[in-house]
CSV table of C-alpha atoms in Angstrom, one decimal:
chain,number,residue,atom,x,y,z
H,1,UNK,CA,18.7,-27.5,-95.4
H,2,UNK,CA,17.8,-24.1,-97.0
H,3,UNK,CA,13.9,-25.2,-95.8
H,4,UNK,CA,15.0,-25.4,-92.3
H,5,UNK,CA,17.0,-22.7,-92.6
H,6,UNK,CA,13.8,-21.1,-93.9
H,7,UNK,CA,11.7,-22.9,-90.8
H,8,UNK,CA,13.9,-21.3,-88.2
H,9,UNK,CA,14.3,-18.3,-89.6
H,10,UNK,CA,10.7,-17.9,-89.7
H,11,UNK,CA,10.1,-18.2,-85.7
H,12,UNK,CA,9.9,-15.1,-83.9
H,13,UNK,CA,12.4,-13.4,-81.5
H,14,UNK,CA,12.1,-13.5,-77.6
H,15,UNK,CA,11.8,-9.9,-76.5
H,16,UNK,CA,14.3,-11.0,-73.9
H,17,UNK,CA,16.7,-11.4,-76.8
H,18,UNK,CA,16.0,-8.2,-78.4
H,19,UNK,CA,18.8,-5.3,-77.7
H,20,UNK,CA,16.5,-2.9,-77.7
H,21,UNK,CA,13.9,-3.6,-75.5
H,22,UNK,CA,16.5,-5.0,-72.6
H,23,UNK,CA,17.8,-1.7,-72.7
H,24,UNK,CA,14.3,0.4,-72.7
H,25,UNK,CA,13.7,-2.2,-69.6
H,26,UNK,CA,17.1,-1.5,-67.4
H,27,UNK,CA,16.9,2.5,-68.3
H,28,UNK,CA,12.9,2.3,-66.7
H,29,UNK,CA,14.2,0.5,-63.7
H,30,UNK,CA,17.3,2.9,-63.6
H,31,UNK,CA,14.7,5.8,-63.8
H,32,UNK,CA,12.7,4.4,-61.0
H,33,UNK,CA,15.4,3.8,-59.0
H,34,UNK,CA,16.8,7.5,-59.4
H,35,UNK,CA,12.9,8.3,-58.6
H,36,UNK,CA,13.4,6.5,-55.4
H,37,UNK,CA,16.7,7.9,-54.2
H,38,UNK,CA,15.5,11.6,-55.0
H,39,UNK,CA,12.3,10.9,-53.3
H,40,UNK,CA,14.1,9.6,-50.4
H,41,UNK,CA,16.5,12.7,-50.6
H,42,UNK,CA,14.0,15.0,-50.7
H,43,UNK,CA,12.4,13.1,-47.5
H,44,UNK,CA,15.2,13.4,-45.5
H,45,UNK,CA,16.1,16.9,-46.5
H,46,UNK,CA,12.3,18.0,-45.2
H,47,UNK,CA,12.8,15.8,-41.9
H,48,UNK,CA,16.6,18.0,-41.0
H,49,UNK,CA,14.7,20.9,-42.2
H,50,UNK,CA,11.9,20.2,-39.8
H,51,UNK,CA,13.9,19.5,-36.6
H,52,UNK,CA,16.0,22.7,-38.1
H,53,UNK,CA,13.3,24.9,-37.8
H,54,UNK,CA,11.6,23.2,-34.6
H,55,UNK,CA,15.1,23.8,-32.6
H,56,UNK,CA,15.1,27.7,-34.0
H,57,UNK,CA,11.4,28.0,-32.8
H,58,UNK,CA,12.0,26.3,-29.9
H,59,UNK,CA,15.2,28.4,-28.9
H,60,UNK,CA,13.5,31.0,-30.3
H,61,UNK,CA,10.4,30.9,-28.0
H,62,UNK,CA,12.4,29.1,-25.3
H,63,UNK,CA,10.7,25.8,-24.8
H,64,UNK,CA,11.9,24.0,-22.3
H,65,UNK,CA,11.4,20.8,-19.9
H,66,UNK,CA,10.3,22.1,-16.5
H,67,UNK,CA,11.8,21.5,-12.9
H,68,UNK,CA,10.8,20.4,-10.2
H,69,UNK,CA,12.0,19.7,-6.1
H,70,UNK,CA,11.0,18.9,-2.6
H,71,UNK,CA,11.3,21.9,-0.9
H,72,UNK,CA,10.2,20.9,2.0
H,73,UNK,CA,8.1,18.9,4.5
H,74,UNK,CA,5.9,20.2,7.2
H,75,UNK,CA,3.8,19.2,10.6
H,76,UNK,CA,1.1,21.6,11.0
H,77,UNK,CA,-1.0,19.3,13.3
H,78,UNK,CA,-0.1,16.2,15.4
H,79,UNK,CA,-1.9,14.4,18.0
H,80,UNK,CA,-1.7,10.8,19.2
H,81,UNK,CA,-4.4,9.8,16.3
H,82,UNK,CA,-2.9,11.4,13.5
H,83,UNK,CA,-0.1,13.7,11.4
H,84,UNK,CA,-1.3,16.1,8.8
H,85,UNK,CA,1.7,16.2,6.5
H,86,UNK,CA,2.4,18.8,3.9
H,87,UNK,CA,4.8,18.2,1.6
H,88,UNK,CA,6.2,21.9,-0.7
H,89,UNK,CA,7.0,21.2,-4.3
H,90,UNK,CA,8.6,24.0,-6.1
H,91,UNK,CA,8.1,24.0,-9.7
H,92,UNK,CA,9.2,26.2,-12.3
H,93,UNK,CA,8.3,26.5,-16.0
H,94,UNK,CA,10.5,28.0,-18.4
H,95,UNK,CA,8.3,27.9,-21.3
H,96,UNK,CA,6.4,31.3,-22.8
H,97,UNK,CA,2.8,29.8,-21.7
H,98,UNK,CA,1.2,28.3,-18.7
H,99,UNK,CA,1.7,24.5,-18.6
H,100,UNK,CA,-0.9,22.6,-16.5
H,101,UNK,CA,-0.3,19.9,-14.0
H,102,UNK,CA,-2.3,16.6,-15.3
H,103,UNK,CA,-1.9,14.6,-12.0
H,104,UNK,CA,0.0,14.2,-9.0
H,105,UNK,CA,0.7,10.6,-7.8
H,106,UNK,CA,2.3,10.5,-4.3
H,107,UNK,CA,3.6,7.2,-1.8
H,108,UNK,CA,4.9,7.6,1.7
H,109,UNK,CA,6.6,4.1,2.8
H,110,UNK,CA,8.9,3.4,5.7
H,111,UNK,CA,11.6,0.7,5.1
H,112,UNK,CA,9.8,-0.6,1.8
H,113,UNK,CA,6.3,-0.8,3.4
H,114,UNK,CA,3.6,1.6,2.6
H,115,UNK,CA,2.1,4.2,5.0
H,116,UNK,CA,0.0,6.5,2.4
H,117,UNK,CA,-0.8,6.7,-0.9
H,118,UNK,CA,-3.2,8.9,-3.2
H,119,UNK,CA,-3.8,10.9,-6.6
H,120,UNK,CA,-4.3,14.3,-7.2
H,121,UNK,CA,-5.9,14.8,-10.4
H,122,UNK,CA,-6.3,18.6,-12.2
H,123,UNK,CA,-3.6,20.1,-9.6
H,124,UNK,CA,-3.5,23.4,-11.1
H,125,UNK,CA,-1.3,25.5,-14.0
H,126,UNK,CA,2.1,27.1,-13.5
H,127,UNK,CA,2.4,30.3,-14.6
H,128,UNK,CA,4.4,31.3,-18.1
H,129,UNK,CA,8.3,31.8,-17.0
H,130,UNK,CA,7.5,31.4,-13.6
H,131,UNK,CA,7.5,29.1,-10.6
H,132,UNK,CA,4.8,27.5,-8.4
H,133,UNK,CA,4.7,25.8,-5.2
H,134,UNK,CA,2.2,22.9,-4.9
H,135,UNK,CA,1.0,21.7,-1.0
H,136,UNK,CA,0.0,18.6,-0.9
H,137,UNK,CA,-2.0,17.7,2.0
H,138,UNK,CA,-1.5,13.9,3.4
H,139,UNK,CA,-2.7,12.3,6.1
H,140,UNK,CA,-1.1,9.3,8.0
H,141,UNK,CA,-3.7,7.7,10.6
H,142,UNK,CA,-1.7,6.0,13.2
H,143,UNK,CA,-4.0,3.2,14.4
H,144,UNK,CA,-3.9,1.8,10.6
H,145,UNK,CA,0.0,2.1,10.4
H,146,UNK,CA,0.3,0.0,14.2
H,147,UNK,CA,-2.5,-2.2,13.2
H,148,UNK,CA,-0.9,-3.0,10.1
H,149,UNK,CA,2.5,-2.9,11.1
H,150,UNK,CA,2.5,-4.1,14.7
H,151,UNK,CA,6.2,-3.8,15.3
H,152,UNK,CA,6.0,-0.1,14.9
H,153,UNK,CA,4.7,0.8,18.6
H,154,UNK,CA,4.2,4.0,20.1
H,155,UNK,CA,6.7,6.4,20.5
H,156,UNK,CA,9.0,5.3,18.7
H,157,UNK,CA,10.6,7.4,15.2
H,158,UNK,CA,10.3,5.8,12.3
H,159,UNK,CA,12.0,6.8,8.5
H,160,UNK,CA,10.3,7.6,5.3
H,161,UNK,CA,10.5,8.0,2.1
H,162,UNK,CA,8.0,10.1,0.3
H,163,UNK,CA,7.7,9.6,-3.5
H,164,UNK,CA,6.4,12.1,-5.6
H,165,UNK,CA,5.6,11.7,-9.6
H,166,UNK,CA,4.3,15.1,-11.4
H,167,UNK,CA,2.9,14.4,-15.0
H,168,UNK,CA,2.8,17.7,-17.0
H,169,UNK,CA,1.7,18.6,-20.6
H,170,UNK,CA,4.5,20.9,-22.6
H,171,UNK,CA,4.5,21.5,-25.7
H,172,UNK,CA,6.5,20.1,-28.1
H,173,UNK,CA,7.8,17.8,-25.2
H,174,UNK,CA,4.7,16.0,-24.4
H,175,UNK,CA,2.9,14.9,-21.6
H,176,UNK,CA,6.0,14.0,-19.0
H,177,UNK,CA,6.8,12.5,-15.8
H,178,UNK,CA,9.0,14.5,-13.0
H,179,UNK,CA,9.9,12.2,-10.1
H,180,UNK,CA,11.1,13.1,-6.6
H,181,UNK,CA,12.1,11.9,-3.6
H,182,UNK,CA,12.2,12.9,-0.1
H,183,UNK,CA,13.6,11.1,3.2
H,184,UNK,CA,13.3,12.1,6.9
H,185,UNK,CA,11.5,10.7,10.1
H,186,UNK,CA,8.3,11.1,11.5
H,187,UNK,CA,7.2,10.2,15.4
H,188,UNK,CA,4.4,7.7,16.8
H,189,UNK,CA,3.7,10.0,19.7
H,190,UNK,CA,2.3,7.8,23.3
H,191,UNK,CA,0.9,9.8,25.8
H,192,UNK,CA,3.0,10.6,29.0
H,193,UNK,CA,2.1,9.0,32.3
H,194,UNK,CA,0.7,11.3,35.2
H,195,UNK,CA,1.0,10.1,38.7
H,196,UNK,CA,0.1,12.6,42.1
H,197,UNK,CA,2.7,11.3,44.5
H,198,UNK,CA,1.1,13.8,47.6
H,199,UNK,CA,-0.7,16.3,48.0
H,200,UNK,CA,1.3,18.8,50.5
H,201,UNK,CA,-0.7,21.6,51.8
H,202,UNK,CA,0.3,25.3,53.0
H,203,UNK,CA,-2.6,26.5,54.7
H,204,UNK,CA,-5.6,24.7,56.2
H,205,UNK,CA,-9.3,25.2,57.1
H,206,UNK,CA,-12.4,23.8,56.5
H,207,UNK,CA,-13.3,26.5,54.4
H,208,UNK,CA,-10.3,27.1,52.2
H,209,UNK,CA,-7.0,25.0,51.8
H,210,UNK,CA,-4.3,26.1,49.6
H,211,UNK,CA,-2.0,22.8,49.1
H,212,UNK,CA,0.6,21.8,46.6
H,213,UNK,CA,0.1,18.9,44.3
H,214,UNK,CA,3.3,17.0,43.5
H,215,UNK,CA,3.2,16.0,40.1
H,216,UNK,CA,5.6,13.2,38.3
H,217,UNK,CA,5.6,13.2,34.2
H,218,UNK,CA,6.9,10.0,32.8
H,219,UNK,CA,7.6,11.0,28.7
H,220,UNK,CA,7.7,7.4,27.3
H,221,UNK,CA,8.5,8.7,23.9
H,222,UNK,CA,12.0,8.4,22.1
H,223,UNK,CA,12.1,12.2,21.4
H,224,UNK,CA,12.4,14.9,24.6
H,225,UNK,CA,9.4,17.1,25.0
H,226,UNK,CA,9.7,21.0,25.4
H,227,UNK,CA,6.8,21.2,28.4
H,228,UNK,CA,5.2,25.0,27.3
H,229,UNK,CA,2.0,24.4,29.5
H,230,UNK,CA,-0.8,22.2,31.4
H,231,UNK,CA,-4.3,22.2,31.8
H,232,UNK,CA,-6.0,20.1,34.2
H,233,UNK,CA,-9.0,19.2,36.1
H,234,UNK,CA,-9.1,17.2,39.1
H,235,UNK,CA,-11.3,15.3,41.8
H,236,UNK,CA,-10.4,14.2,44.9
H,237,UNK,CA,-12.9,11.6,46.5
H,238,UNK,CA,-14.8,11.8,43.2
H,239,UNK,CA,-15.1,15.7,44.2
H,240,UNK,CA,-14.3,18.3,41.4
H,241,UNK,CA,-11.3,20.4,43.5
H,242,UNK,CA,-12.0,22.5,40.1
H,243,UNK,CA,-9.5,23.5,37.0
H,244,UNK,CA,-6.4,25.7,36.0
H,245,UNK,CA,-3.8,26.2,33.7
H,246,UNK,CA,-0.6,26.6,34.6
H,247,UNK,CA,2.0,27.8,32.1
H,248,UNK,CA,5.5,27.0,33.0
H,249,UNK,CA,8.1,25.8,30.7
H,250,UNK,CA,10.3,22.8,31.5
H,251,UNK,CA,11.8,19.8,29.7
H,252,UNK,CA,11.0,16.2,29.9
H,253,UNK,CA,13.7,14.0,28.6
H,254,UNK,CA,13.1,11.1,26.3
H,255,UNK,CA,12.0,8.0,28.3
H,256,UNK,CA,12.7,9.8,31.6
H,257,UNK,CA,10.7,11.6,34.4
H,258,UNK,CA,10.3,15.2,35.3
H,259,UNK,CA,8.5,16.0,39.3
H,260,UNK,CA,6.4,19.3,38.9
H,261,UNK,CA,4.7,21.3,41.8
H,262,UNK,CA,0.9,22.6,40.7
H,263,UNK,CA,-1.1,25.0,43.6
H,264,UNK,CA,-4.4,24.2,44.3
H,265,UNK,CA,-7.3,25.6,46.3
H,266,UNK,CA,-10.3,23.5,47.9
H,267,UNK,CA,-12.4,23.2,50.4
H,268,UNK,CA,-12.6,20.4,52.5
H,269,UNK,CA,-15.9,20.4,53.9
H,270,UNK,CA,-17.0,19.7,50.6
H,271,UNK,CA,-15.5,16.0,50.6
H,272,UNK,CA,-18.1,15.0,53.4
H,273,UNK,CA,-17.6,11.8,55.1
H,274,UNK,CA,-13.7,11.2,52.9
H,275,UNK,CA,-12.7,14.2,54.5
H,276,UNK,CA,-12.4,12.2,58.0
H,277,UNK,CA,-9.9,9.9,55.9
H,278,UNK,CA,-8.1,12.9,54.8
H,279,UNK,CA,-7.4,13.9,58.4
H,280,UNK,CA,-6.6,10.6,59.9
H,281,UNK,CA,-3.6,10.6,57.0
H,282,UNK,CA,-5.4,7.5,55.0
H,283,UNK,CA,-5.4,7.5,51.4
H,284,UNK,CA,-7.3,9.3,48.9
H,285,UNK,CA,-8.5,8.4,45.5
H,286,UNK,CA,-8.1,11.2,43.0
H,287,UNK,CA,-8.6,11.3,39.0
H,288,UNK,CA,-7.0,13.6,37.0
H,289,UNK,CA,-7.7,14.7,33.0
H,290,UNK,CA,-6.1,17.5,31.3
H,291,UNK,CA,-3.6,17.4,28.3
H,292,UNK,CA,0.1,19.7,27.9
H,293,UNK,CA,1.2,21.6,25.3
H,294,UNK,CA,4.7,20.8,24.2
H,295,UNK,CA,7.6,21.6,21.9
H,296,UNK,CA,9.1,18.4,20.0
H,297,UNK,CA,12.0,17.9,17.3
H,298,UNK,CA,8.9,17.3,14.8
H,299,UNK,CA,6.6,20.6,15.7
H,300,UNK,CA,3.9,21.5,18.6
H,301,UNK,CA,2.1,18.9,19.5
H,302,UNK,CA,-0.9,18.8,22.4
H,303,UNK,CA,-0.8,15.7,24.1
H,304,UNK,CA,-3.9,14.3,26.9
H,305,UNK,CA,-2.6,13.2,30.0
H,306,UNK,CA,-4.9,11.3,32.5
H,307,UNK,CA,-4.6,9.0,35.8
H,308,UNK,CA,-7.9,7.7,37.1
H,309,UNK,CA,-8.1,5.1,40.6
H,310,UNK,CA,-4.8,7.1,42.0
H,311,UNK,CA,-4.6,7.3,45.7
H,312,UNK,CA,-2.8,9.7,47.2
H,313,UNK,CA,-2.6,11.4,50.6
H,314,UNK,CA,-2.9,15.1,52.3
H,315,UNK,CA,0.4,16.1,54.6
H,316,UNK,CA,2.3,18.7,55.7
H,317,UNK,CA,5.8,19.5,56.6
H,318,UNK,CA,7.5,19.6,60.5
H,319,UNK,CA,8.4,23.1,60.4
H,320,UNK,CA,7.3,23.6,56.6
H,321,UNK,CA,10.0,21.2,55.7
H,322,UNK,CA,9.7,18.7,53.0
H,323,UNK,CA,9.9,15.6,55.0
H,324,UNK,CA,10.2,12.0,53.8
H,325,UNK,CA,7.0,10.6,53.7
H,326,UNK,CA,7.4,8.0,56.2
H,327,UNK,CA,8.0,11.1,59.2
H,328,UNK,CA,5.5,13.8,57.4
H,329,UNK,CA,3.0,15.0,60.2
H,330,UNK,CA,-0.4,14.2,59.1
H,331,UNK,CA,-3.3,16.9,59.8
């Protein structure tokens, strides 16, 4: 017995079993732990004073996000192939430097469906604590739009929707993304119709004849048109009768018709063997070409009116009168 006692006392101790080094062991990991949580302290306590000092610089400086809105959309020039389209974007910058504009992405769509598109890259700076208008020029090409979209037809109005993205760089911010939106309606515009119904004359010689022609307008648009003046040039038996311009202001309805007396000078010996026609009261080809200024809801536009293979004919009145045709005296 006392040699096993002897025997086991002899073997050595675990170091797990002595008092000592277990505690040594938990006060290191107690130590490291404590190293931790300060080290995480101290962290955090640099992060809060961080964002401390980055909200006194930035109220300090006053950093800001810039705004931005759609002030406004212009027509500076439409026709019957296209609209130039200008859309204002006010910006302002409260910031204490100039922040540049990195690009400008821009969609026009009408009921969901896209019209235009584009990018403009590098658009410019805005000025420290100030403000800034950007233009930005688009152009919507009507024979891609009807051939494209071929229930949209000629004068008719159509909605849109123009949507505007500005990406800035700002400091402390970032590069960002303002988006806008704009909605209104924009014309198809159709030529009006020009017909010569007669040509009734005041005073007649071979030499010189001063006549009225009797003009009919047809505006086949869905807007009314502010008539501010007409050019024209016509020919009578494929004979030039020569041009003018006539400035009168009058209104032609939407999808209605608006008669129009123009003066004229000519002389008939010039029309040769057609002027034989002209006397005997027959009918007279004519072409006319010319184009009308005119005020609409959506700006000034200059529309071509023409009428080519027309026959019309030469009268006068009983008395001066304007007869019906069917009793006119023909010269």
């Amino acid at each position: 017995v006392d040699m096993r006692a002897r025997i086991r006392g002899n073997k050595g101790m675990a170091s797990s079993d002595d008092p000592e080094v277990v505690e040594r062991k938990y006060r290191k990991e107690e130590k490291k732990e404590d190293e931790h949580e300060e080290k995480e302290g101290f962290i955090e306590k640099v992060k809060d004073f961080i964002h401390d000092i980055g909200e006194k610089i930035e109220e300090a400086i006053g950093f800001g996000k810039p705004t931005a809105d759609v002030t406004g959309v212009h027509l500076p020039s439409i026709n019957l192939h296209k609209a130039e389209i200008v859309i204002d974007v006010l910006i302002k910058n409260p910031n204490p430097i100039p922040i540049p504009l990195v690009d400008i992405d821009y969609l026009i769509e009408s009921d969901g469906r896209k019209l235009v598109s584009g990018l403009i890259p590098d658009a410019g700076t805005v000025h420290a604590h100030g403000s800034e208008t950007v233009k930005i020029p688009v152009t919507l090409i009507y024979d891609d739009i009807k051939n494209t979209y071929h229930d949209i037809k000629p004068g008719s109005i159509i909605p849109y929707r123009i949507r505007v993205a500005l990406i800035v760089d700002v400091p402390i911010f970032g590069r960002l993304t303002l988006p806008l939106e704009k909605t209104g309606e924009i014309p198809i515009p159709y030529k009006p119709d020009v017909d010569i119904e007669k040509i009734r004359f005041e005073k007649f010689s071979f030499e010189e004849t001063t006549a009225n022609l009797h003009l009919k307008l047809e505006n086949k648009n869905d807007f009314d048109l502010g008539l501010n003046a007409l050019d024209y040039e016509i020919w009578l038996s494929d004979v030039s009768i020569g041009t003018a311009e006539l400035t009168k202001s009058t209104k032609i309805e939407k999808n209605g018709i608006t008669k129009m007396e123009i003066p004229i000078t000519f002389r008939p010996k010039d029309f040769g063997s057609a002027l034989w026609d002209m006397i005997r009261g027959r009918g007279i080809g004519y072409t006319m070409k010319g184009n009308i200024d005119v005020d609409t809801p959506f700006g000034n536009m200059k529309l071509p009116i023409s009428k080519e293979g027309g026959t019309t004919r030469l009268k006068k009145g009983k008395n001066g009168e304007d007869d019906d045709d069917d009793v006119d005296e023909v010269w």
